[in-house]
Amino acid sequence: MAKATARQSKAIVELAASMKARAAQVQAKRIARPRELKIKIPPMDATPERLAKEPDASMIEVKDEKNAAGSIVVRRFRSTHLDRLHKNGKLTLQQWQAGEWYRNKHDEGHPSPRVTAQYGHHVPGGEPSYGLARTEYQLRCRQDWLAARSCWTRDQQGFMDRFLVRDELPRYGGRKAMRNIAFIRDALEEMRDYLRY
């Protein structure tokens, strides 16, 4: 019985020593590796001003290895041909500003009749507007837009309306593509001279 208690006490001492060693290892790991804080960051979205400028931005799902779910949903804004040509260095800042001014004046003037309802504009008495300007600001925008448009020839007007207002650019390769860019540059230079940028 004395042998059994000696063995048990020896086993208890060894067990206590191994537990102390294990606790020391765990403590060393805790000290060596700082604890990672997991903070949940809410997803960021575009500002209200950016959303108002382009409300039809598309939401797409993108794979992300860092995210636990494996993918995140992001908003993609579509850049226009004018923006891309400026970013690629094919247009100067003044040419881009002239094109942007022309597009904004067209949008603010609403020269073409709209099919969809506009809740912000009310025609007094419920009478139809027959495509006439509803506000003085809209009338001024139309006048500015038409006056600026008159600095171009007829073929330039059609091409630049397709390019700036409808954002259509024919896709050609080689020399034809460079001719289009030169044509756009010349037309925007004329617009810049008209606007005195």
Coordinates of N, CA, C and O in Angstrom, one line a residue:
M1 N 0.8 -1.2 0.0 CA 0.0 0.0 0.0 C 0.9 1.2 0.0 O 0.5 2.2 -0.6
A2 N 2.0 1.2 0.7 CA 2.9 2.3 0.7 C 3.5 2.5 -0.7 O 3.7 3.6 -1.1
K3 N 3.7 1.4 -1.5 CA 4.2 1.5 -2.8 C 3.2 2.2 -3.7 O 3.5 3.0 -4.6
A4 N 1.9 1.8 -3.6 CA 0.8 2.4 -4.4 C 0.7 3.9 -4.1 O 0.5 4.7 -5.1
T5 N 0.7 4.3 -2.9 CA 0.6 5.7 -2.6 C 1.8 6.5 -3.1 O 1.7 7.6 -3.5
A6 N 3.0 5.9 -3.0 CA 4.2 6.5 -3.6 C 4.1 6.7 -5.1 O 4.4 7.7 -5.6
R7 N 3.6 5.7 -5.7 CA 3.4 5.8 -7.2 C 2.3 6.8 -7.5 O 2.5 7.6 -8.5
Q8 N 1.3 6.8 -6.8 CA 0.2 7.8 -7.0 C 0.7 9.2 -6.8 O 0.4 10.1 -7.6
S9 N 1.4 9.4 -5.7 CA 2.0 10.8 -5.4 C 3.0 11.2 -6.5 O 3.0 12.3 -6.9
K10 N 3.8 10.2 -7.0 CA 4.7 10.5 -8.1 C 4.0 10.9 -9.3 O 4.3 11.8 -10.0
A11 N 2.9 10.1 -9.6 CA 2.1 10.4 -10.8 C 1.4 11.8 -10.7 O 1.3 12.5 -11.7
I12 N 1.0 12.1 -9.5 CA 0.3 13.4 -9.3 C 1.3 14.5 -9.5 O 1.0 15.5 -10.1
V13 N 2.5 14.3 -9.0 CA 3.6 15.3 -9.1 C 3.9 15.5 -10.6 O 4.1 16.6 -11.1
E14 N 4.1 14.4 -11.4 CA 4.4 14.4 -12.8 C 3.3 15.1 -13.6 O 3.5 15.9 -14.5
L15 N 2.0 14.8 -13.2 CA 0.9 15.4 -13.9 C 0.8 16.9 -13.6 O 0.6 17.7 -14.5
A16 N 1.1 17.3 -12.4 CA 1.1 18.7 -12.0 C 2.2 19.4 -12.8 O 2.0 20.5 -13.3
A17 N 3.4 18.8 -12.9 CA 4.5 19.4 -13.7 C 4.1 19.5 -15.1 O 4.4 20.6 -15.8
S18 N 3.5 18.5 -15.7 CA 3.2 18.6 -17.1 C 2.1 19.6 -17.4 O 2.1 20.3 -18.4
M19 N 1.2 19.8 -16.4 CA 0.1 20.8 -16.5 C 0.7 22.2 -16.4 O 0.3 23.1 -17.2
K20 N 1.7 22.4 -15.5 CA 2.4 23.6 -15.4 C 3.1 24.0 -16.7 O 3.1 25.1 -17.2
A21 N 3.8 23.0 -17.3 CA 4.5 23.2 -18.6 C 3.6 23.5 -19.7 O 3.8 24.4 -20.5
R22 N 2.4 22.8 -19.7 CA 1.4 23.1 -20.8 C 0.9 24.5 -20.6 O 0.7 25.3 -21.6
A23 N 0.6 24.9 -19.3 CA 0.1 26.3 -19.1 C 1.1 27.3 -19.5 O 0.8 28.4 -20.0
A24 N 2.4 27.0 -19.2 CA 3.5 28.0 -19.6 C 3.5 28.1 -21.1 O 3.7 29.2 -21.7
Q25 N 3.4 27.0 -21.9 CA 3.4 27.1 -23.3 C 2.2 27.9 -23.9 O 2.4 28.7 -24.8
V26 N 1.0 27.7 -23.3 CA -0.2 28.4 -23.7 C 0.0 29.9 -23.4 O -0.3 30.8 -24.3
Q27 N 0.6 30.2 -22.2 CA 0.8 31.6 -21.9 C 1.8 32.3 -22.8 O 1.7 33.4 -23.2
A28 N 2.9 31.5 -23.2 CA 3.9 32.0 -24.1 C 3.3 32.3 -25.5 O 3.6 33.3 -26.1
K29 N 2.4 31.5 -26.0 CA 1.7 31.7 -27.2 C 0.8 32.9 -27.2 O 0.8 33.7 -28.1
R30 N 0.2 33.1 -26.1 CA -0.7 34.3 -25.9 C 0.1 35.6 -25.9 O -0.3 36.6 -26.5
I31 N 1.3 35.5 -25.3 CA 2.1 36.7 -25.2 C 2.8 37.0 -26.6 O 2.8 38.1 -27.1
A32 N 3.2 35.9 -27.3 CA 3.9 36.1 -28.5 C 3.0 36.5 -29.6 O 3.3 37.4 -30.5
R33 N 1.8 36.0 -29.7 CA 0.8 36.4 -30.7 C -0.3 37.2 -30.1 O -1.1 36.8 -29.4
P34 N -0.4 38.5 -30.5 CA -1.4 39.4 -30.0 C -2.8 38.9 -30.5 O -2.9 38.4 -31.6
R35 N -3.7 39.1 -29.7 CA -5.1 38.7 -30.0 C -5.7 39.6 -31.1 O -5.5 40.8 -31.1
E36 N -6.2 39.0 -32.1 CA -6.8 39.7 -33.3 C -8.2 40.2 -32.9 O -9.0 39.4 -32.4
L37 N -8.4 41.5 -33.1 CA -9.7 42.1 -32.8 C -10.6 41.9 -34.1 O -10.1 42.3 -35.2
K38 N -11.7 41.4 -33.9 CA -12.6 41.3 -35.0 C -13.7 42.4 -34.9 O -14.6 42.3 -34.1
I39 N -13.6 43.4 -35.8 CA -14.5 44.5 -35.8 C -15.3 44.4 -37.1 O -14.8 44.2 -38.2
K40 N -16.6 44.4 -36.9 CA -17.5 44.3 -38.1 C -17.7 45.7 -38.6 O -18.2 46.6 -38.0
I41 N -17.2 45.9 -39.9 CA -17.3 47.2 -40.6 C -18.5 47.1 -41.5 O -18.5 46.2 -42.4
P42 N -19.4 48.1 -41.4 CA -20.5 48.0 -42.3 C -20.1 48.3 -43.7 O -19.1 49.0 -44.0
P43 N -20.7 47.7 -44.7 CA -20.3 48.0 -46.1 C -20.5 49.4 -46.5 O -21.5 50.1 -46.1
M44 N -19.5 49.9 -47.2 CA -19.6 51.3 -47.7 C -20.2 51.4 -49.0 O -20.1 50.6 -49.9
D45 N -21.0 52.4 -49.2 CA -21.7 52.7 -50.5 C -21.3 54.1 -51.0 O -20.7 54.8 -50.3
A46 N -21.8 54.4 -52.1 CA -21.5 55.7 -52.7 C -22.3 56.8 -52.0 O -23.3 56.5 -51.3
T47 N -21.8 58.0 -52.1 CA -22.4 59.1 -51.5 C -23.7 59.4 -52.2 O -23.9 59.0 -53.3
P48 N -24.7 60.1 -51.5 CA -25.9 60.4 -52.2 C -25.8 61.3 -53.4 O -26.5 61.1 -54.4
E49 N -24.7 62.1 -53.4 CA -24.5 63.0 -54.6 C -24.1 62.1 -55.8 O -24.6 62.3 -56.9
R50 N -23.2 61.1 -55.5 CA -22.8 60.2 -56.6 C -24.0 59.3 -57.1 O -24.1 59.1 -58.3
L51 N -24.8 58.9 -56.2 CA -26.0 58.1 -56.6 C -27.0 58.9 -57.4 O -27.6 58.4 -58.3
A52 N -27.1 60.2 -57.1 CA -28.0 61.1 -57.8 C -27.5 61.4 -59.2 O -28.3 61.5 -60.1
K53 N -26.2 61.4 -59.3 CA -25.6 61.6 -60.7 C -25.8 60.5 -61.6 O -26.0 60.6 -62.8
E54 N -25.7 59.3 -61.0 CA -25.9 58.1 -61.9 C -26.7 57.0 -61.0 O -26.1 56.1 -60.4
P55 N -28.0 57.2 -61.0 CA -28.8 56.3 -60.2 C -28.9 54.8 -60.7 O -29.3 53.9 -59.9
D56 N -28.6 54.6 -62.0 CA -28.8 53.3 -62.5 C -27.5 52.4 -62.4 O -27.3 51.6 -63.3
A57 N -26.7 52.7 -61.4 CA -25.5 51.9 -61.2 C -25.8 50.5 -60.9 O -26.8 50.2 -60.2
S58 N -25.1 49.5 -61.4 CA -25.4 48.1 -61.2 C -24.7 47.6 -59.9 O -23.6 47.9 -59.6
M59 N -25.4 46.7 -59.3 CA -24.9 46.0 -58.1 C -24.4 44.6 -58.6 O -25.2 43.8 -59.2
I60 N -23.2 44.2 -58.3 CA -22.7 42.9 -58.7 C -22.0 42.2 -57.6 O -21.6 42.9 -56.6
E61 N -21.9 40.9 -57.6 CA -21.3 40.1 -56.6 C -19.8 39.8 -57.0 O -19.6 39.3 -58.1
V62 N -18.9 40.1 -56.1 CA -17.5 39.9 -56.4 C -16.9 38.9 -55.4 O -17.2 39.0 -54.2
K63 N -16.0 38.0 -55.9 CA -15.4 37.0 -55.0 C -14.3 37.7 -54.2 O -13.6 38.5 -54.7
D64 N -14.3 37.4 -52.9 CA -13.4 38.0 -52.0 C -12.9 36.9 -51.0 O -13.7 36.4 -50.2
E65 N -11.6 36.6 -51.0 CA -11.0 35.6 -50.1 C -11.0 36.0 -48.7 O -11.1 35.2 -47.8
K66 N -10.9 37.3 -48.4 CA -10.8 37.8 -47.1 C -12.1 37.8 -46.3 O -12.2 37.7 -45.1
N67 N -13.2 37.8 -47.1 CA -14.5 37.8 -46.5 C -14.9 36.3 -46.2 O -14.6 35.4 -46.9
A68 N -15.6 36.1 -45.0 CA -15.9 34.8 -44.6 C -17.0 34.2 -45.5 O -17.0 33.0 -45.7
A69 N -17.8 35.0 -46.1 CA -18.9 34.4 -47.0 C -18.3 34.1 -48.3 O -18.9 33.3 -49.1
G70 N -17.1 34.6 -48.7 CA -16.5 34.3 -49.9 C -16.8 35.2 -51.0 O -16.1 35.2 -52.1
S71 N -17.8 36.1 -50.9 CA -18.1 37.1 -51.9 C -18.7 38.3 -51.2 O -19.3 38.3 -50.2
I72 N -18.6 39.5 -51.9 CA -19.2 40.7 -51.4 C -20.0 41.3 -52.6 O -19.7 41.1 -53.7
V73 N -21.0 42.2 -52.3 CA -21.7 42.9 -53.3 C -21.2 44.3 -53.4 O -21.1 45.0 -52.3
V74 N -20.9 44.7 -54.6 CA -20.4 46.1 -54.8 C -21.2 46.8 -55.8 O -21.8 46.2 -56.7
R75 N -21.1 48.1 -55.8 CA -21.8 48.9 -56.8 C -20.8 49.4 -57.9 O -19.8 49.9 -57.6
R76 N -21.2 49.1 -59.1 CA -20.3 49.5 -60.2 C -21.0 50.7 -61.0 O -22.1 50.6 -61.4
F77 N -20.2 51.8 -61.2 CA -20.7 52.9 -62.0 C -20.1 52.8 -63.4 O -19.0 52.4 -63.6
R78 N -21.0 53.1 -64.3 CA -20.6 53.1 -65.7 C -19.9 54.4 -66.1 O -20.6 55.4 -65.9
S79 N -18.7 54.4 -66.6 CA -18.1 55.6 -67.1 C -18.4 55.8 -68.5 O -18.5 54.8 -69.3
T80 N -18.6 57.0 -69.0 CA -19.0 57.3 -70.3 C -17.7 57.2 -71.3 O -16.6 57.2 -70.8
H81 N -18.0 57.2 -72.6 CA -16.9 57.2 -73.5 C -16.0 58.5 -73.3 O -14.8 58.5 -73.5
L82 N -16.7 59.6 -73.1 CA -16.0 60.9 -72.9 C -15.0 60.8 -71.7 O -13.9 61.2 -71.7
D83 N -15.5 60.2 -70.6 CA -14.7 60.0 -69.4 C -13.5 59.1 -69.7 O -12.3 59.4 -69.2
R84 N -13.7 58.0 -70.4 CA -12.6 57.0 -70.7 C -11.6 57.7 -71.6 O -10.4 57.4 -71.4
L85 N -12.0 58.4 -72.6 CA -11.0 59.1 -73.5 C -10.2 60.1 -72.7 O -9.0 60.2 -72.9
H86 N -10.8 60.8 -71.8 CA -10.0 61.7 -70.9 C -9.1 61.0 -70.0 O -7.9 61.4 -69.9
K87 N -9.5 59.9 -69.4 CA -8.6 59.1 -68.5 C -7.5 58.5 -69.3 O -6.4 58.4 -68.7
N88 N -7.7 58.1 -70.5 CA -6.6 57.5 -71.3 C -5.7 58.6 -71.9 O -4.7 58.2 -72.6
G89 N -5.9 59.8 -71.7 CA -5.0 60.9 -72.2 C -5.3 61.3 -73.6 O -4.5 62.0 -74.2
K90 N -6.4 60.9 -74.2 CA -6.7 61.2 -75.6 C -7.4 62.6 -75.7 O -7.4 63.2 -76.7
L91 N -8.0 63.1 -74.6 CA -8.6 64.4 -74.5 C -8.0 65.2 -73.4 O -7.6 64.7 -72.3
T92 N -7.9 66.5 -73.6 CA -7.4 67.4 -72.5 C -8.5 67.7 -71.5 O -9.7 67.4 -71.8
L93 N -8.2 68.3 -70.4 CA -9.2 68.6 -69.4 C -10.2 69.6 -70.0 O -11.4 69.5 -69.7
Q94 N -9.7 70.6 -70.7 CA -10.6 71.6 -71.3 C -11.6 71.0 -72.3 O -12.8 71.3 -72.3
Q95 N -11.1 70.0 -73.1 CA -12.0 69.3 -74.0 C -13.1 68.5 -73.3 O -14.3 68.5 -73.6
W96 N -12.6 67.8 -72.2 CA -13.6 67.1 -71.4 C -14.6 68.0 -70.8 O -15.8 67.6 -70.7
Q97 N -14.2 69.1 -70.2 CA -15.1 70.1 -69.6 C -16.1 70.6 -70.6 O -17.3 70.7 -70.2
A98 N -15.7 70.8 -71.8 CA -16.6 71.3 -72.9 C -17.7 70.2 -73.2 O -18.8 70.5 -73.3
G99 N -17.2 69.0 -73.3 CA -18.2 67.9 -73.5 C -19.1 67.7 -72.4 O -20.3 67.4 -72.6
E100 N -18.6 67.8 -71.2 CA -19.4 67.6 -70.0 C -20.5 68.8 -69.9 O -21.6 68.5 -69.5
W101 N -20.0 70.0 -70.2 CA -20.9 71.1 -70.2 C -22.1 70.9 -71.2 O -23.3 71.1 -70.9
Y102 N -21.7 70.5 -72.4 CA -22.7 70.2 -73.4 C -23.7 69.2 -73.0 O -25.0 69.4 -73.1
R103 N -23.3 68.1 -72.4 CA -24.2 67.0 -72.0 C -25.1 67.5 -70.8 O -26.2 67.2 -70.8
N104 N -24.5 68.2 -69.9 CA -25.3 68.7 -68.7 C -26.4 69.7 -69.2 O -27.5 69.6 -68.7
K105 N -26.0 70.6 -70.1 CA -27.0 71.5 -70.6 C -28.1 70.8 -71.3 O -29.3 71.2 -71.2
H106 N -27.8 69.8 -72.1 CA -28.8 69.0 -72.8 C -29.7 68.3 -71.7 O -31.0 68.3 -71.9
D107 N -29.2 67.7 -70.7 CA -30.0 67.0 -69.7 C -30.8 68.0 -68.9 O -32.0 67.7 -68.6
E108 N -30.3 69.2 -68.6 CA -31.0 70.1 -67.7 C -32.1 70.8 -68.6 O -33.1 71.2 -68.0
G109 N -31.9 70.9 -69.9 CA -32.9 71.6 -70.7 C -34.0 70.7 -71.1 O -35.1 71.2 -71.5
H110 N -33.9 69.4 -71.1 CA -34.9 68.4 -71.5 C -35.5 68.8 -72.9 O -36.7 69.0 -73.0
P111 N -34.6 68.9 -74.0 CA -35.1 69.3 -75.2 C -36.0 68.3 -75.9 O -36.9 68.6 -76.7
S112 N -35.9 67.0 -75.6 CA -36.7 66.0 -76.2 C -37.8 65.7 -75.2 O -37.6 65.6 -74.0
P113 N -39.0 65.4 -75.7 CA -40.1 65.0 -74.8 C -39.9 63.7 -74.1 O -39.3 62.8 -74.6
R114 N -40.2 63.7 -72.8 CA -40.0 62.5 -72.0 C -41.2 61.7 -71.9 O -42.3 62.1 -71.9
V115 N -41.0 60.4 -72.0 CA -42.1 59.4 -71.9 C -42.4 59.1 -70.5 O -43.6 58.9 -70.1
T116 N -41.4 59.0 -69.6 CA -41.7 58.7 -68.2 C -42.2 59.9 -67.4 O -42.0 61.0 -67.9
A117 N -42.8 59.7 -66.3 CA -43.3 60.7 -65.5 C -42.2 61.4 -64.7 O -41.3 60.8 -64.3
Q118 N -42.3 62.7 -64.6 CA -41.4 63.4 -63.7 C -42.2 64.0 -62.6 O -43.0 64.9 -62.7
Y119 N -41.9 63.5 -61.4 CA -42.7 63.9 -60.2 C -42.3 65.3 -59.7 O -43.0 65.9 -58.9
G120 N -41.1 65.8 -60.1 CA -40.7 67.1 -59.5 C -41.3 68.3 -60.3 O -41.3 69.4 -59.8
H121 N -41.7 68.1 -61.5 CA -42.2 69.2 -62.3 C -43.7 69.1 -62.5 O -44.2 68.0 -62.9
H122 N -44.4 70.1 -62.1 CA -45.9 70.1 -62.3 C -46.3 71.2 -63.2 O -45.9 72.3 -63.2
V123 N -47.2 70.8 -64.2 CA -47.7 71.8 -65.1 C -49.0 72.4 -64.5 O -49.8 71.6 -64.0
P124 N -49.1 73.7 -64.4 CA -50.2 74.3 -63.7 C -51.5 74.0 -64.4 O -51.6 74.0 -65.6
G125 N -52.5 73.6 -63.7 CA -53.9 73.4 -64.2 C -54.0 72.0 -64.9 O -55.0 71.7 -65.5
G126 N -53.0 71.2 -64.8 CA -53.0 69.9 -65.4 C -53.0 69.9 -67.0 O -53.3 69.0 -67.6
E127 N -52.5 71.1 -67.5 CA -52.5 71.2 -69.0 C -51.2 70.5 -69.5 O -50.1 70.6 -68.9
P128 N -51.2 69.9 -70.7 CA -50.0 69.4 -71.2 C -49.0 70.5 -71.6 O -49.4 71.6 -72.0
S129 N -47.7 70.2 -71.6 CA -46.7 71.2 -71.9 C -46.3 71.3 -73.4 O -45.7 72.2 -73.8
Y130 N -46.7 70.3 -74.1 CA -46.4 70.2 -75.6 C -44.9 70.4 -75.8 O -44.5 70.9 -76.9
G131 N -44.0 69.9 -74.9 CA -42.6 70.0 -75.1 C -42.0 71.3 -74.8 O -40.8 71.5 -75.1
L132 N -42.8 72.3 -74.4 CA -42.2 73.6 -74.0 C -41.5 73.6 -72.7 O -41.8 72.7 -71.9
A133 N -40.6 74.5 -72.5 CA -39.9 74.5 -71.2 C -40.8 74.9 -70.1 O -41.7 75.7 -70.2
R134 N -40.7 74.2 -69.0 CA -41.6 74.4 -67.9 C -41.1 75.4 -66.9 O -41.9 76.0 -66.2
T135 N -39.8 75.6 -66.9 CA -39.3 76.7 -65.9 C -38.4 77.6 -66.7 O -37.9 77.3 -67.8
E136 N -38.1 78.7 -66.2 CA -37.2 79.7 -66.8 C -35.8 79.1 -66.9 O -35.1 79.3 -67.9
Y137 N -35.3 78.4 -65.9 CA -34.0 77.7 -65.9 C -33.9 76.7 -67.1 O -32.9 76.6 -67.8
Q138 N -35.0 75.9 -67.2 CA -35.0 75.0 -68.3 C -34.9 75.7 -69.7 O -34.2 75.2 -70.6
L139 N -35.6 76.8 -69.8 CA -35.6 77.5 -71.1 C -34.2 78.1 -71.3 O -33.7 78.0 -72.4
R140 N -33.5 78.6 -70.3 CA -32.1 79.1 -70.5 C -31.2 78.0 -70.8 O -30.3 78.2 -71.7
C141 N -31.3 76.8 -70.2 CA -30.5 75.7 -70.6 C -30.7 75.3 -72.0 O -29.7 75.0 -72.7
R142 N -31.9 75.3 -72.5 CA -32.1 74.9 -73.9 C -31.5 76.0 -74.8 O -30.9 75.7 -75.9
Q143 N -31.7 77.3 -74.5 CA -31.1 78.3 -75.3 C -29.6 78.2 -75.4 O -29.0 78.4 -76.4
D144 N -28.9 78.0 -74.2 CA -27.5 77.8 -74.2 C -27.0 76.6 -75.0 O -26.0 76.7 -75.7
W145 N -27.8 75.5 -74.8 CA -27.4 74.3 -75.6 C -27.5 74.5 -77.1 O -26.6 74.1 -77.8
L146 N -28.6 75.1 -77.5 CA -28.8 75.4 -79.0 C -27.8 76.3 -79.5 O -27.3 76.2 -80.6
A147 N -27.5 77.4 -78.7 CA -26.5 78.4 -79.2 C -25.1 77.7 -79.3 O -24.3 77.9 -80.3
A148 N -24.7 76.9 -78.3 CA -23.4 76.2 -78.4 C -23.4 75.2 -79.5 O -22.4 75.0 -80.2
R149 N -24.5 74.5 -79.8 CA -24.6 73.5 -80.8 C -24.4 74.1 -82.2 O -23.9 73.4 -83.1
S150 N -24.7 75.4 -82.4 CA -24.6 76.0 -83.7 C -23.2 76.2 -84.1 O -23.0 76.6 -85.3
C151 N -22.2 76.1 -83.2 CA -20.8 76.2 -83.6 C -20.3 75.0 -84.4 O -19.2 75.1 -85.0
W152 N -21.1 73.9 -84.5 CA -20.7 72.7 -85.2 C -21.4 72.7 -86.6 O -22.5 73.2 -86.7
T153 N -20.8 71.9 -87.5 CA -21.5 71.7 -88.8 C -22.6 70.6 -88.5 O -22.7 70.0 -87.5
R154 N -23.4 70.4 -89.5 CA -24.5 69.4 -89.4 C -24.0 68.0 -89.1 O -24.6 67.3 -88.2
D155 N -23.0 67.6 -89.8 CA -22.5 66.2 -89.5 C -21.8 66.1 -88.2 O -21.9 65.1 -87.5
Q156 N -21.2 67.2 -87.7 CA -20.6 67.2 -86.4 C -21.7 67.2 -85.3 O -21.6 66.5 -84.3
Q157 N -22.8 67.9 -85.6 CA -23.9 67.9 -84.6 C -24.5 66.5 -84.4 O -24.6 66.1 -83.2
G158 N -24.7 65.8 -85.5 CA -25.3 64.4 -85.3 C -24.3 63.5 -84.6 O -24.7 62.7 -83.7
F159 N -23.0 63.5 -85.0 CA -22.0 62.6 -84.4 C -21.8 62.9 -83.0 O -21.8 62.0 -82.1
M160 N -21.7 64.2 -82.6 CA -21.4 64.6 -81.2 C -22.6 64.4 -80.3 O -22.5 64.1 -79.2
D161 N -23.8 64.5 -80.9 CA -25.0 64.2 -80.1 C -25.1 62.7 -79.8 O -25.4 62.3 -78.7
R162 N -24.7 61.9 -80.8 CA -24.7 60.5 -80.5 C -23.6 60.2 -79.5 O -23.7 59.3 -78.6
F163 N -22.4 60.8 -79.6 CA -21.3 60.6 -78.7 C -21.5 61.1 -77.3 O -21.3 60.4 -76.3
L164 N -22.0 62.4 -77.2 CA -22.1 63.0 -75.8 C -23.4 62.7 -75.1 O -23.4 62.4 -74.0
V165 N -24.5 62.8 -75.9 CA -25.8 62.7 -75.2 C -26.2 61.2 -75.1 O -26.6 60.8 -74.0
R166 N -26.1 60.4 -76.2 CA -26.5 59.0 -76.1 C -25.4 58.1 -75.7 O -25.6 56.9 -75.5
D167 N -24.2 58.6 -75.6 CA -23.0 57.8 -75.3 C -22.8 56.6 -76.2 O -22.5 55.5 -75.8
E168 N -22.8 56.9 -77.5 CA -22.6 55.9 -78.5 C -21.3 56.3 -79.2 O -21.2 57.4 -79.7
L169 N -20.4 55.3 -79.3 CA -19.2 55.6 -80.1 C -19.0 54.4 -81.0 O -18.8 53.2 -80.5
P170 N -18.9 54.6 -82.3 CA -18.7 53.4 -83.2 C -17.3 52.8 -82.9 O -16.3 53.5 -82.7
R171 N -17.3 51.5 -82.8 CA -16.1 50.8 -82.5 C -15.4 50.4 -83.8 O -15.8 49.4 -84.5
Y172 N -14.3 51.1 -84.2 CA -13.5 50.7 -85.3 C -12.1 50.4 -84.9 O -11.7 50.8 -83.8
G173 N -11.4 49.7 -85.7 CA -10.0 49.4 -85.4 C -9.1 50.2 -86.3 O -9.5 50.7 -87.4
G174 N -7.9 50.3 -85.9 CA -6.8 50.9 -86.7 C -7.1 52.4 -87.0 O -7.3 53.2 -86.1
R175 N -6.9 52.8 -88.3 CA -7.0 54.2 -88.7 C -8.3 54.8 -88.4 O -8.5 56.0 -88.1
K176 N -9.4 54.1 -88.6 CA -10.8 54.6 -88.5 C -11.0 55.1 -87.0 O -11.6 56.1 -86.8
A177 N -10.5 54.3 -86.1 CA -10.6 54.7 -84.7 C -9.9 56.0 -84.4 O -10.4 56.8 -83.7
M178 N -8.7 56.1 -84.9 CA -8.0 57.3 -84.7 C -8.6 58.5 -85.4 O -8.6 59.6 -84.9
R179 N -9.3 58.3 -86.6 CA -10.0 59.4 -87.2 C -11.2 59.8 -86.4 O -11.5 61.0 -86.3
N180 N -11.9 58.9 -85.7 CA -13.0 59.3 -84.8 C -12.5 60.1 -83.7 O -13.1 61.1 -83.3
I181 N -11.4 59.7 -83.1 CA -10.9 60.5 -81.9 C -10.4 61.9 -82.4 O -10.6 62.8 -81.7
A182 N -9.8 62.0 -83.6 CA -9.4 63.3 -84.1 C -10.6 64.1 -84.4 O -10.6 65.3 -84.1
F183 N -11.7 63.5 -84.9 CA -12.9 64.2 -85.2 C -13.6 64.7 -83.9 O -14.0 65.9 -83.8
I184 N -13.5 63.9 -82.8 CA -14.1 64.3 -81.5 C -13.3 65.4 -80.9 O -13.8 66.4 -80.4
R185 N -11.9 65.3 -81.0 CA -11.0 66.3 -80.5 C -11.3 67.7 -81.1 O -11.4 68.7 -80.5
D186 N -11.4 67.6 -82.5 CA -11.7 68.9 -83.2 C -13.0 69.5 -82.8 O -13.1 70.7 -82.6
A187 N -14.0 68.7 -82.7 CA -15.3 69.2 -82.4 C -15.3 69.8 -80.9 O -15.9 70.8 -80.7
L188 N -14.7 69.1 -80.0 CA -14.6 69.6 -78.6 C -13.7 70.8 -78.5 O -14.0 71.7 -77.7
E189 N -12.7 71.0 -79.4 CA -11.9 72.2 -79.4 C -12.8 73.4 -79.9 O -12.7 74.5 -79.3
E190 N -13.6 73.1 -80.9 CA -14.5 74.2 -81.3 C -15.5 74.6 -80.2 O -15.8 75.8 -80.0
M191 N -16.0 73.6 -79.5 CA -16.9 73.9 -78.4 C -16.2 74.6 -77.3 O -16.7 75.6 -76.7
R192 N -14.9 74.2 -77.0 CA -14.1 74.9 -76.0 C -13.8 76.4 -76.4 O -13.9 77.3 -75.5
D193 N -13.6 76.6 -77.7 CA -13.4 78.0 -78.1 C -14.6 78.8 -78.0 O -14.6 80.0 -77.6
Y194 N -15.8 78.2 -78.3 CA -17.1 78.9 -78.1 C -17.3 79.2 -76.7 O -17.8 80.3 -76.4
L195 N -17.0 78.3 -75.8 CA -17.3 78.5 -74.3 C -16.2 79.4 -73.7 O -16.3 79.7 -72.5
R196 N -15.1 79.6 -74.4 CA -13.9 80.3 -73.9 C -13.3 79.7 -72.7 O -13.0 80.4 -71.7
Y197 N -13.1 78.4 -72.7 CA -12.5 77.7 -71.5 C -11.0 77.9 -71.6 O -10.4 77.7 -72.6

